[in-house]
Amino acid sequence: MKPRLVLLRSLCVLLLAALAAVAQDPLPSWNDGAAKRAIIDFVRTTTDSSSSNFVPPEQRIAAFDQDGTTWVEQPMYTQIVFALDRVVELAPKHPPWKTTQPFAAVLSGDKAAMAKFTMKDLEAILTAAQTGMSVDEFQAIVKDWIAKARDPRWKRPFTELVYEPMLEVMRYLRANGYKTYIVTGGGQDFVRAYAEQVYGIPPEQVIGSAYELQYTYNKAGQGVLMRPSKLLLNDNFSGKAEDIYLFTGRHSKAAFGNSNGDQQMLEYTQAGGGAPLMMLVLHDDSQREYAYGPAHGLPDSTIGTFTQALYDEAKSKGWTVISIKNDWTKIFAWEK
Amino acid sequence: MKPRLVLLRSLCVLLLAALAAVAQDPLPSWNDGAAKRAIIDFVRTTTDSSSSNFVPPEQRIAAFDQDGTTWVEQPMYTQIVFALDRVVELAPKHPPWKTTQPFAAVLSGDKAAMAKFTMKDLEAILTAAQTGMSVDEFQAIVKDWIAKARDPRWKRPFTELVYEPMLEVMRYLRANGYKTYIVTGGGQDFVRAYAEQVYGIPPEQVIGSAYELQYTYNKAGQGVLMRPSKLLLNDNFSGKAEDIYLFTGRHSKAAFGNSNGDQQMLEYTQAGGGAPLMMLVLHDDSQREYAYGPAHGLPDSTIGTFTQALYDEAKSKGWTVISIKNDWTKIFAWEK
């Protein structure tokens, strides 16, 4: 072949390779930038057997917070919406609720009173909504609700308010041998009801807050697991680091969060050494989603609080802050 | 070809197939009998997509108790031997132990006193041996001990006192898409230190009794998980059914135990419906291993108690009792 033709052929090969690389972009909903680069570098480094930071396949664990990290958490955590709906549904069986707080406020739709609910009020509502039944009954209740409920802003099922860029990260990690876990302050059994369908994550890879279980027998003498009202695991703050270890006996190699409740999970991921990936989603897009912080001068929020102190820790420790506004070309799969 | 040659060839084909089947026996250390048949029938039925009892691959979970089910538990649980050794090792740092029970009995080797230890005494020894350090330190301590310790009867590492027939069952189940779990009343982190090497079971598939974890920081400011002395999970009796659900959100489809502490795990496996497999190992071979019960008239034992009531429940509910004497051609891999 003539030298010029050889050159042309080489160019074509390069071009095809480049096109293939573009076609295979594992993170198409991400703008090119530090965040996308951090994810791709992490996967390359930890799956390259010649790298000193290579992670053997069996140790590849990635942990994702849910509320505010993989789906929308404003204006109210989805699980709280579920619990409020359920209080309304159960009210006929509990006449005293009409005159007992916090239930009375929920039943009369008193939004001013509900906005002032304390943590204790919310716990009372969550307990009333989520305990006293068998684990199988609870799964059925959540599945039924999640199929019917709609969020107030987009009028869509909550399961469609999942962040497409994070689904891409999950798929990309799994394609590279990572086991993806949800590690949520929300209820473990609540999330398990839809995690397989929504995230492709099986129930045994969902770690969350959990009530104690109680073994008993039904009328046919068969074993049944009931949900009494005593909390066993509070999977927030240090609980996230503790429960990942409790469930897996390992450090996660990548951890994704968005609020102060994820701090220790990211710290403990980093403490595992190697070249781990720690990322925090910053909600700074009031147009397409919500903007809250107060990190980076965003408005305060009691839901998904991301303080300036956490932001500073991220910067000082080399964690990557994901800007929804700048890093995500698309937030939801159904966006045009 | 002449008819006779065709016949000869057919016979050869059949013979080869038969030989291959023998060569491929997944359970070579099992005598042909009801127990072996139950295991093979279970695998055939639940992996046959045309069966009404087909189990989708993601739901294939099999749970194995450890002490007395997958390895020897007599004359004393291995973890207790570990804790006693560790009390001796730690004694120089705890001078008061010399005159405080139950430690004094251990340090003076007073076997009569040790034989009378109450559950509270044992808990004090386990707590002293197993708490107060980080999770990483504890892993290192167990790995170090298990490599060096020898059992009193066979003078072998405890990890060689694993039942070869049960390892065959684990491999056979895994080859058919089952995830094998250890579900032990013993310490979750103790078993995780060697489960991968001994059973091929990764730490995230070891469920056991567990202390609470406590997140703190080391001098370098890195996150560390410590082991304080408060028990979080008591993975015995109903705890086994509860913790399988806590960790996996599923019913196990097969469950293997050997004592009253496994009763609820087997019951709850059966309550999941389909064609589940429930098996109990009966230690009835005083020659090759140990004989204890008191089921079936065997001598009483406080370790691995298998009462007649449990035996009767097994018979009435269609669970399979494995007789070590009659069902296992070989107990340990190193036997001739």
XYZ file of C-alpha atoms in Angstrom:
672
model
C 0.000 0.000 0.000
C 1.208 3.514 -0.763
C 2.359 5.524 2.264
C -0.498 8.012 1.794
C -3.058 5.252 1.790
C -1.530 3.755 4.921
C -1.819 7.146 6.593
C -5.414 7.506 5.439
C -6.275 4.079 6.731
C -4.650 4.875 10.075
C -6.642 8.064 10.294
C -9.828 6.185 9.546
C -9.038 3.660 12.280
C -8.438 6.472 14.752
C -11.628 8.227 13.696
C -13.658 5.069 14.081
C -12.181 4.488 17.511
C -13.025 8.051 18.521
C -16.571 7.666 17.199
C -16.936 4.392 19.044
C -15.725 6.056 22.229
C -18.300 8.827 21.822
C -21.014 6.307 21.062
C -20.023 4.386 24.170
C -19.938 7.380 26.493
C -21.109 5.704 29.706
C -22.303 9.005 31.160
C -24.172 10.822 28.369
C -26.196 12.994 30.760
C -23.035 14.471 32.246
C -21.251 17.547 30.909
C -17.523 17.142 30.497
C -16.020 18.485 33.680
C -14.309 17.575 36.919
C -17.213 15.464 38.212
C -17.565 13.292 35.112
C -13.775 12.967 34.900
C -13.562 11.892 38.557
C -16.038 9.061 37.950
C -14.337 7.816 34.807
C -10.860 8.090 36.366
C -12.071 6.156 39.406
C -13.406 3.309 37.272
C -10.284 3.207 35.074
C -7.879 3.219 38.009
C -9.630 0.715 40.197
C -10.308 -1.797 37.418
C -6.825 -1.615 35.849
C -4.962 -4.642 37.184
C -1.634 -2.885 36.588
C -2.634 0.018 38.837
C -1.460 0.178 42.440
C -5.032 1.201 43.250
C -6.595 -1.811 41.551
C -9.596 -3.142 43.471
C -10.239 -6.900 43.222
C -13.751 -7.553 41.855
C -15.108 -8.974 45.115
C -14.231 -5.729 46.928
C -15.973 -3.445 44.443
C -18.740 -1.847 46.462
C -20.335 1.513 45.714
C -22.787 3.163 48.126
C -25.515 5.600 47.096
C -27.594 7.655 49.464
C -31.121 7.907 48.077
C -33.040 11.091 49.024
C -31.452 14.006 47.179
C -28.741 11.783 45.691
C -30.605 9.381 43.427
C -34.052 10.978 43.494
C -35.833 14.216 44.419
C -36.287 14.884 48.151
C -38.068 18.279 47.992
C -40.433 19.640 49.058
C -40.717 16.619 51.377
C -39.119 13.168 51.631
C -41.235 10.717 49.624
C -41.480 8.364 52.569
C -43.062 11.146 54.658
C -45.629 11.718 51.898
C -46.343 7.995 52.035
C -46.732 8.075 55.822
C -49.082 11.089 55.700
C -51.235 9.409 53.040
C -51.351 6.299 55.136
C -52.399 8.170 58.277
C -55.358 9.561 56.317
C -56.183 6.070 55.074
C -55.944 4.485 58.532
C -57.806 7.278 60.346
C -61.264 5.625 60.286
C -59.798 2.811 62.384
C -58.339 5.287 64.898
C -61.061 7.744 65.964
C -58.865 9.380 68.685
C -56.494 10.667 65.953
C -59.073 13.351 65.099
C -58.222 15.140 68.313
C -54.669 13.940 68.982
C -51.570 15.647 67.587
C -49.725 15.205 65.338
C -52.450 13.157 63.633
C -55.155 15.835 63.928
C -53.032 18.289 61.925
C -52.562 15.703 59.168
C -56.258 14.792 59.065
C -57.428 18.409 58.918
C -54.757 19.260 56.353
C -53.383 22.007 58.608
C -50.250 22.839 56.618
C -49.087 25.533 59.041
C -49.089 23.008 61.905
C -47.485 20.319 59.744
C -44.668 22.670 58.755
C -43.811 22.938 62.458
C -43.723 19.188 63.092
C -40.841 18.160 65.306
C -38.757 15.055 64.705
C -40.845 13.375 67.411
C -44.055 14.227 65.528
C -42.654 12.746 62.327
C -41.532 9.615 64.169
C -45.041 9.173 65.567
C -46.478 9.429 62.058
C -43.891 7.082 60.553
C -44.475 4.562 63.332
C -48.253 4.666 62.904
C -47.889 4.214 59.157
C -45.187 1.591 59.057
C -45.428 -0.753 62.006
C -47.814 -3.353 63.380
C -48.071 -5.415 60.206
C -46.070 -8.318 58.796
C -43.088 -7.646 56.532
C -44.981 -9.110 53.576
C -48.003 -6.882 54.227
C -45.734 -3.854 54.428
C -44.110 -4.686 51.087
C -47.549 -4.920 49.487
C -48.663 -1.607 51.036
C -45.608 0.273 49.742
C -45.798 -1.294 46.269
C -49.420 -0.347 46.026
C -48.804 3.248 47.158
C -45.736 3.879 45.032
C -47.613 2.757 41.913
C -50.458 5.193 42.549
C -48.902 8.267 44.212
C -47.915 11.346 42.216
C -45.520 14.125 43.163
C -47.026 17.604 43.443
C -44.783 19.425 40.956
C -44.352 17.160 37.948
C -47.491 15.063 38.517
C -45.512 11.910 37.976
C -44.858 8.763 40.001
C -42.076 9.412 42.504
C -40.145 6.608 40.863
C -39.852 8.807 37.756
C -38.128 11.516 39.781
C -34.945 9.503 39.763
C -31.834 11.278 38.495
C -30.870 9.858 35.114
C -27.194 10.866 35.559
C -27.007 8.779 38.736
C -28.666 5.808 37.038
C -25.933 6.095 34.421
C -23.286 6.033 37.140
C -24.881 2.933 38.681
C -24.985 1.124 35.349
C -21.441 2.177 34.524
C -20.156 0.931 37.867
C -22.033 -2.358 37.563
C -20.677 -2.852 34.041
C -17.254 -2.589 35.659
C -17.876 -5.172 38.321
C -19.109 -2.916 41.120
C -21.965 -3.971 43.362
C -24.179 -0.935 43.829
C -25.822 -0.416 47.217
C -28.462 2.047 48.339
C -27.472 3.302 51.811
C -30.356 5.438 52.971
C -31.538 7.195 56.095
C -34.961 6.263 54.794
C -36.621 2.975 55.613
C -34.824 -0.108 54.384
C -38.019 -2.022 53.683
C -39.678 1.010 52.090
C -36.880 1.335 49.529
C -36.646 -2.411 48.979
C -40.220 -2.383 47.682
C -39.129 -0.628 44.459
C -35.291 -0.631 44.351
C -35.005 -3.537 41.924
C -37.428 -1.989 39.453
C -36.159 1.590 39.779
C -32.420 1.180 40.333
C -31.756 -2.410 39.327
C -30.658 -2.955 42.933
C -31.793 -6.160 44.691
C -33.171 -6.003 48.251
C -30.028 -7.465 49.808
C -28.133 -4.412 48.519
C -30.469 -1.924 50.164
C -29.255 -0.790 53.601
C -31.422 1.645 55.495
C -33.071 2.561 58.749
C -34.888 -0.456 60.109
C -37.302 -1.424 62.823
C -36.650 -4.525 64.850
C -38.424 -7.600 63.525
C -40.434 -9.982 65.631
C -40.878 -13.633 64.803
C -44.278 -15.101 65.544
C -46.782 -17.606 64.128
C -49.942 -17.167 62.083
C -53.125 -19.157 62.656
C -51.855 -21.911 60.391
C -48.786 -22.259 62.623
C -46.428 -20.816 60.015
C -43.585 -18.456 60.882
C -44.344 -14.767 60.299
C -42.157 -11.692 60.751
C -43.942 -8.714 62.269
C -42.823 -5.082 62.389
C -43.048 -3.779 65.972
C -42.294 -0.113 66.581
C -38.789 -0.252 68.034
C -36.088 1.197 65.800
C -33.071 -1.103 65.352
C -30.924 0.806 62.836
C -30.829 4.579 62.368
C -28.982 4.717 59.091
C -27.975 8.376 59.163
C -24.683 10.143 59.885
C -22.302 7.658 61.543
C -25.024 5.001 61.178
C -24.232 4.863 57.448
C -20.578 3.979 57.975
C -21.534 1.506 60.702
C -24.286 -0.202 58.736
C -22.255 -0.614 55.538
C -19.748 -2.507 57.648
C -22.477 -4.415 59.505
C -24.006 -5.593 56.238
C -20.919 -6.137 54.113
C -17.850 -6.366 56.341
C -16.159 -4.042 53.847
C -15.324 -0.433 53.109
C -17.253 0.945 50.176
C -14.876 2.097 47.441
C -17.188 4.818 46.155
C -19.817 6.799 48.064
C -22.388 9.271 46.788
C -24.360 11.598 49.033
C -25.822 15.072 49.163
C -26.189 16.134 52.776
C -24.645 16.213 56.224
C -26.166 12.802 56.909
C -23.727 11.360 54.356
C -20.562 12.860 55.837
C -19.347 9.830 57.787
C -20.112 7.450 54.923
C -17.810 9.464 52.675
C -15.160 9.814 55.376
C -15.123 6.095 56.035
C -14.959 5.341 52.329
C -11.890 7.552 52.124
C -10.370 5.944 55.229
C -10.305 2.640 53.323
C -7.342 3.902 51.304
C -6.546 3.336 47.651
C -8.133 5.725 45.168
C -11.741 5.876 46.392
C -14.448 8.137 45.012
C -16.395 10.496 47.276
C -19.090 12.672 45.707
C -21.742 15.075 46.977
C -24.649 16.322 44.885
C -25.231 20.067 45.317
C -28.787 21.120 44.539
C -28.147 24.443 42.823
C -30.674 24.358 40.019
C -33.870 26.140 41.033
C -35.107 26.093 37.454
C -34.872 22.444 36.577
C -35.069 21.023 40.129
C -34.482 22.799 43.462
C -31.792 24.970 44.992
C -30.946 24.513 48.668
C -27.967 24.211 50.915
C -26.949 26.354 52.725
C -23.562 25.459 51.225
C -22.351 27.874 48.569
C -24.910 30.526 49.586
C -27.944 28.446 48.650
C -31.160 28.839 50.702
C -31.369 26.917 53.987
C -33.219 23.642 54.062
C -34.055 21.249 56.880
C -34.510 18.580 54.210
C -31.202 17.504 52.757
C -29.163 20.069 54.657
C -25.742 20.556 53.032
C -23.868 22.972 55.270
C -20.940 25.151 54.325
C -18.855 23.114 56.808
C -19.528 19.933 54.809
C -18.742 21.807 51.598
C -15.430 22.956 53.085
C -14.625 19.415 54.235
C -15.313 18.168 50.711
C -12.965 20.733 49.215
C -10.215 20.117 51.758
C -10.389 16.325 51.420
C -10.595 16.136 47.652
C -14.223 15.015 47.474
C -16.066 16.027 44.328
C -19.098 18.287 44.535
C -21.543 17.651 41.705
C -23.348 20.789 40.549
C -26.735 19.791 39.147
C -26.824 23.053 37.235
C -23.426 22.647 35.596
C -22.716 18.919 35.589
C -25.999 17.403 34.454
C -27.258 17.978 30.903
C -30.429 16.162 31.831
C -31.940 15.414 35.216
C -34.803 13.012 34.449
C -35.070 10.289 31.817
C -38.343 11.724 30.484
C -36.953 15.231 29.858
C -36.799 16.259 26.231
C -22.658 -50.275 9.678
C -23.744 -53.747 10.676
C -26.646 -53.948 13.158
C -24.422 -55.546 15.776
C -21.913 -52.742 15.541
C -24.692 -50.174 15.824
C -25.872 -51.878 19.000
C -22.345 -51.981 20.380
C -21.880 -48.299 19.633
C -25.174 -47.464 21.349
C -24.129 -49.437 24.382
C -20.818 -47.599 24.485
C -22.625 -44.254 24.306
C -24.884 -45.261 27.175
C -21.939 -46.518 29.197
C -20.031 -43.307 28.662
C -23.066 -41.270 29.699
C -23.432 -43.349 32.844
C -19.741 -42.958 33.623
C -20.004 -39.205 33.078
C -22.979 -39.049 35.413
C -21.018 -40.864 38.084
C -18.020 -38.630 37.489
C -20.272 -35.607 37.812
C -21.951 -36.687 41.038
C -22.182 -33.312 42.785
C -22.319 -34.948 46.210
C -19.693 -37.708 46.215
C -19.356 -37.758 50.021
C -23.031 -38.589 50.442
C -24.444 -42.091 50.475
C -27.441 -42.599 48.258
C -30.431 -42.090 50.492
C -33.272 -39.747 51.396
C -30.982 -36.849 52.377
C -28.939 -36.844 49.185
C -32.100 -37.289 47.133
C -33.780 -34.363 48.894
C -30.910 -32.037 47.995
C -30.766 -33.130 44.365
C -34.552 -32.985 43.990
C -34.596 -29.494 45.489
C -32.006 -28.225 43.016
C -33.702 -29.904 40.045
C -37.149 -28.605 40.924
C -36.235 -25.043 41.781
C -33.982 -24.527 38.754
C -36.328 -26.122 36.211
C -38.106 -23.231 34.516
C -41.005 -25.500 33.591
C -41.622 -26.390 37.243
C -44.327 -24.634 39.240
C -41.752 -24.410 42.022
C -39.123 -22.718 39.858
C -37.180 -20.075 41.784
C -35.897 -17.104 39.756
C -32.099 -16.838 40.048
C -32.188 -13.591 42.064
C -34.285 -15.291 44.754
C -31.991 -18.282 45.184
C -30.738 -17.971 48.730
C -29.524 -20.838 50.883
C -28.734 -20.392 54.581
C -26.268 -22.525 56.538
C -25.850 -22.474 60.272
C -22.164 -22.932 61.083
C -21.418 -24.616 64.435
C -22.418 -28.264 64.147
C -23.768 -27.781 60.624
C -20.723 -26.866 58.545
C -17.980 -27.562 61.083
C -17.354 -29.331 64.379
C -18.766 -27.667 67.509
C -17.652 -30.185 70.148
C -16.253 -30.303 72.758
C -16.630 -26.502 72.715
C -17.612 -23.838 70.179
C -14.446 -22.695 68.360
C -15.212 -19.071 69.121
C -15.205 -19.851 72.859
C -11.796 -21.502 72.476
C -10.649 -18.313 70.756
C -12.043 -16.134 73.556
C -10.410 -18.255 76.267
C -7.042 -18.107 74.488
C -7.398 -14.376 74.184
C -8.216 -13.913 77.861
C -4.947 -15.678 78.665
C -3.103 -13.466 76.185
C -4.645 -10.248 77.514
C -4.278 -11.156 81.205
C -0.962 -9.318 81.791
C -2.764 -6.069 80.928
C -5.585 -6.856 83.386
C -4.062 -7.799 86.772
C -7.466 -7.869 88.557
C -8.504 -10.826 86.381
C -6.296 -13.088 88.512
C -8.772 -12.782 91.337
C -12.016 -12.024 89.468
C -14.369 -14.682 88.113
C -14.884 -15.910 85.465
C -11.383 -14.828 84.392
C -9.557 -16.367 87.348
C -10.892 -19.823 86.442
C -9.644 -19.417 82.880
C -6.211 -18.172 83.961
C -5.699 -20.963 86.468
C -6.993 -23.555 84.011
C -9.656 -24.665 86.494
C -11.625 -26.961 84.202
C -14.168 -27.904 86.860
C -15.069 -24.243 87.354
C -15.076 -23.590 83.598
C -17.459 -26.475 83.004
C -19.925 -24.702 85.293
C -19.728 -21.337 83.515
C -23.107 -19.691 83.102
C -24.187 -17.881 79.957
C -23.306 -14.645 81.770
C -19.785 -15.895 82.447
C -19.318 -16.777 78.794
C -20.646 -13.390 77.727
C -18.136 -11.679 80.021
C -15.320 -13.683 78.437
C -16.538 -13.064 74.888
C -16.900 -9.346 75.592
C -13.413 -9.098 77.086
C -11.957 -10.952 74.112
C -13.871 -9.319 71.303
C -14.640 -5.693 72.076
C -12.762 -2.452 72.610
C -10.761 -2.588 69.381
C -11.428 -1.384 65.838
C -13.102 -3.684 63.327
C -9.866 -3.918 61.345
C -7.870 -4.860 64.448
C -10.432 -7.524 65.296
C -10.196 -9.038 61.806
C -6.411 -9.230 62.153
C -6.658 -10.816 65.621
C -9.046 -13.551 64.426
C -7.053 -14.272 61.255
C -3.898 -14.598 63.298
C -5.510 -16.917 65.852
C -7.341 -19.139 63.370
C -4.099 -19.732 61.470
C -2.288 -20.879 64.594
C -4.879 -22.617 66.779
C -5.305 -26.401 66.743
C -8.251 -28.472 67.907
C -7.620 -30.872 70.786
C -8.744 -34.121 69.123
C -7.387 -34.098 65.589
C -4.567 -31.596 66.202
C -5.571 -29.684 63.093
C -6.567 -26.089 62.384
C -10.247 -25.600 63.169
C -10.760 -24.588 59.552
C -9.933 -28.197 58.580
C -12.789 -29.486 60.728
C -15.263 -28.394 58.104
C -17.675 -31.029 56.851
C -16.768 -31.987 53.297
C -20.347 -33.118 52.496
C -21.631 -29.635 53.372
C -18.933 -27.965 51.265
C -20.173 -30.144 48.408
C -23.729 -28.939 49.003
C -22.554 -25.310 48.997
C -20.653 -25.754 45.731
C -23.547 -27.645 44.162
C -26.008 -24.923 45.138
C -23.710 -22.157 43.896
C -23.204 -23.992 40.611
C -26.984 -23.815 40.291
C -27.262 -20.104 40.907
C -27.815 -20.117 44.661
C -26.160 -17.541 46.876
C -24.909 -19.359 49.951
C -25.107 -17.569 53.297
C -23.696 -18.485 56.678
C -26.354 -17.656 59.300
C -24.694 -18.251 62.635
C -25.363 -17.663 66.291
C -21.607 -17.124 66.430
C -20.006 -13.758 65.866
C -20.551 -12.290 62.429
C -17.129 -10.649 62.301
C -15.420 -13.728 63.734
C -16.759 -15.912 60.920
C -16.117 -13.255 58.267
C -12.402 -13.464 59.039
C -12.163 -16.896 57.367
C -15.474 -17.562 55.553
C -14.164 -16.672 52.109
C -11.173 -18.959 52.420
C -12.973 -21.841 54.127
C -16.433 -21.777 52.551
C -15.993 -19.554 49.498
C -18.528 -17.235 51.133
C -17.834 -13.479 51.003
C -18.279 -11.339 54.147
C -21.515 -9.762 52.914
C -23.053 -13.256 52.929
C -22.161 -13.934 56.549
C -24.963 -13.057 58.972
C -24.308 -13.574 62.648
C -24.496 -12.185 66.137
C -23.045 -8.693 66.143
C -22.026 -5.979 68.537
C -23.031 -2.414 67.832
C -20.402 -0.442 65.966
C -19.235 3.009 66.941
C -17.881 5.516 64.486
C -15.012 7.681 65.710
C -11.785 9.257 64.438
C -8.149 8.210 64.748
C -5.306 10.652 65.456
C -4.952 11.367 61.746
C -8.599 12.453 61.671
C -9.716 9.417 59.647
C -12.958 7.583 60.301
C -12.610 4.399 62.369
C -15.217 1.848 63.452
C -14.812 0.603 66.998
C -16.402 -2.416 68.668
C -18.067 -1.375 71.943
C -19.574 -4.078 74.104
C -23.277 -3.676 73.409
C -24.867 -6.536 71.504
C -26.936 -5.435 68.492
C -27.972 -8.749 66.914
C -28.428 -12.055 68.719
C -28.567 -14.358 65.740
C -30.054 -17.404 67.414
C -33.544 -18.921 67.428
C -35.998 -16.335 66.042
C -33.019 -13.995 65.490
C -32.003 -16.161 62.540
C -35.301 -15.716 60.713
C -35.313 -12.011 61.577
C -31.742 -11.345 60.514
C -32.005 -13.185 57.190
C -34.863 -10.831 56.385
C -33.023 -7.808 57.802
C -30.004 -8.505 55.601
C -31.653 -9.768 52.437
C -35.320 -8.790 52.407
C -36.025 -12.351 51.289
C -36.985 -15.800 52.473
C -34.173 -18.294 52.173
C -35.181 -21.176 49.900
C -32.999 -23.726 51.648
C -31.877 -23.806 55.271
C -29.439 -26.130 57.008
C -29.088 -26.375 60.776
C -28.417 -28.869 63.515
C -29.911 -27.587 66.748
C -32.854 -25.906 68.423
C -31.312 -22.527 67.606
C -32.050 -23.233 63.938
C -35.726 -24.089 64.361
C -37.207 -20.719 63.376
C -34.858 -20.330 60.421
C -36.160 -23.606 59.010
C -39.769 -22.756 59.837
C -39.518 -19.382 58.115
C -37.857 -20.948 55.092
C -40.793 -23.322 54.836
C -43.291 -20.481 55.305
C -41.952 -18.922 52.077
C -43.811 -21.554 50.091
C -42.744 -23.342 46.923
C -40.606 -26.441 47.351
C -38.045 -25.308 49.918
C -35.397 -27.487 51.517
C -35.095 -27.769 55.303
C -32.355 -29.997 56.726
C -30.997 -30.776 60.170
C -27.693 -32.517 60.810
C -27.962 -35.183 63.522
C -24.652 -35.933 65.228
C -24.945 -39.687 65.668
C -21.438 -40.852 64.878
C -19.382 -41.170 68.052
C -16.651 -42.999 66.174
C -15.877 -40.603 63.357
C -17.088 -37.386 65.052
C -19.423 -36.980 68.060
C -22.837 -38.278 69.110
C -25.181 -35.924 70.952
C -28.776 -34.825 70.953
C -30.820 -35.650 72.942
C -32.948 -36.366 69.863
C -33.187 -40.009 68.911
C -31.835 -41.134 72.284
C -28.407 -39.561 71.848
C -26.584 -38.184 74.923
C -27.622 -34.726 76.154
C -25.529 -31.749 75.157
C -25.710 -28.076 76.058
C -23.666 -27.410 72.929
C -25.725 -27.896 69.806
C -28.787 -29.189 71.652
C -31.103 -31.067 69.267
C -34.161 -31.993 71.316
C -36.624 -34.728 70.584
C -39.266 -32.007 70.133
C -37.275 -30.515 67.263
C -36.781 -33.985 65.812
C -40.533 -34.555 65.965
C -41.212 -31.185 64.336
C -38.808 -32.101 61.545
C -40.579 -35.398 60.930
C -44.057 -33.867 61.037
C -43.168 -30.998 58.710
C -41.218 -32.970 56.135
C -37.793 -31.621 57.035
C -34.901 -33.959 56.339
C -32.690 -35.175 59.164
C -29.158 -35.927 58.001
C -27.540 -38.809 59.841
C -23.786 -38.285 59.869
C -23.333 -41.989 60.470
C -25.482 -43.140 57.588
C -25.520 -40.281 55.102
C -21.891 -39.198 54.966
C -19.260 -41.487 53.468
C -16.640 -38.996 54.509
C -16.736 -36.209 57.064
C -13.506 -34.278 56.465
C -11.636 -33.554 53.226
C -8.385 -34.964 54.638
C -9.862 -38.363 55.593
C -8.519 -41.296 53.688
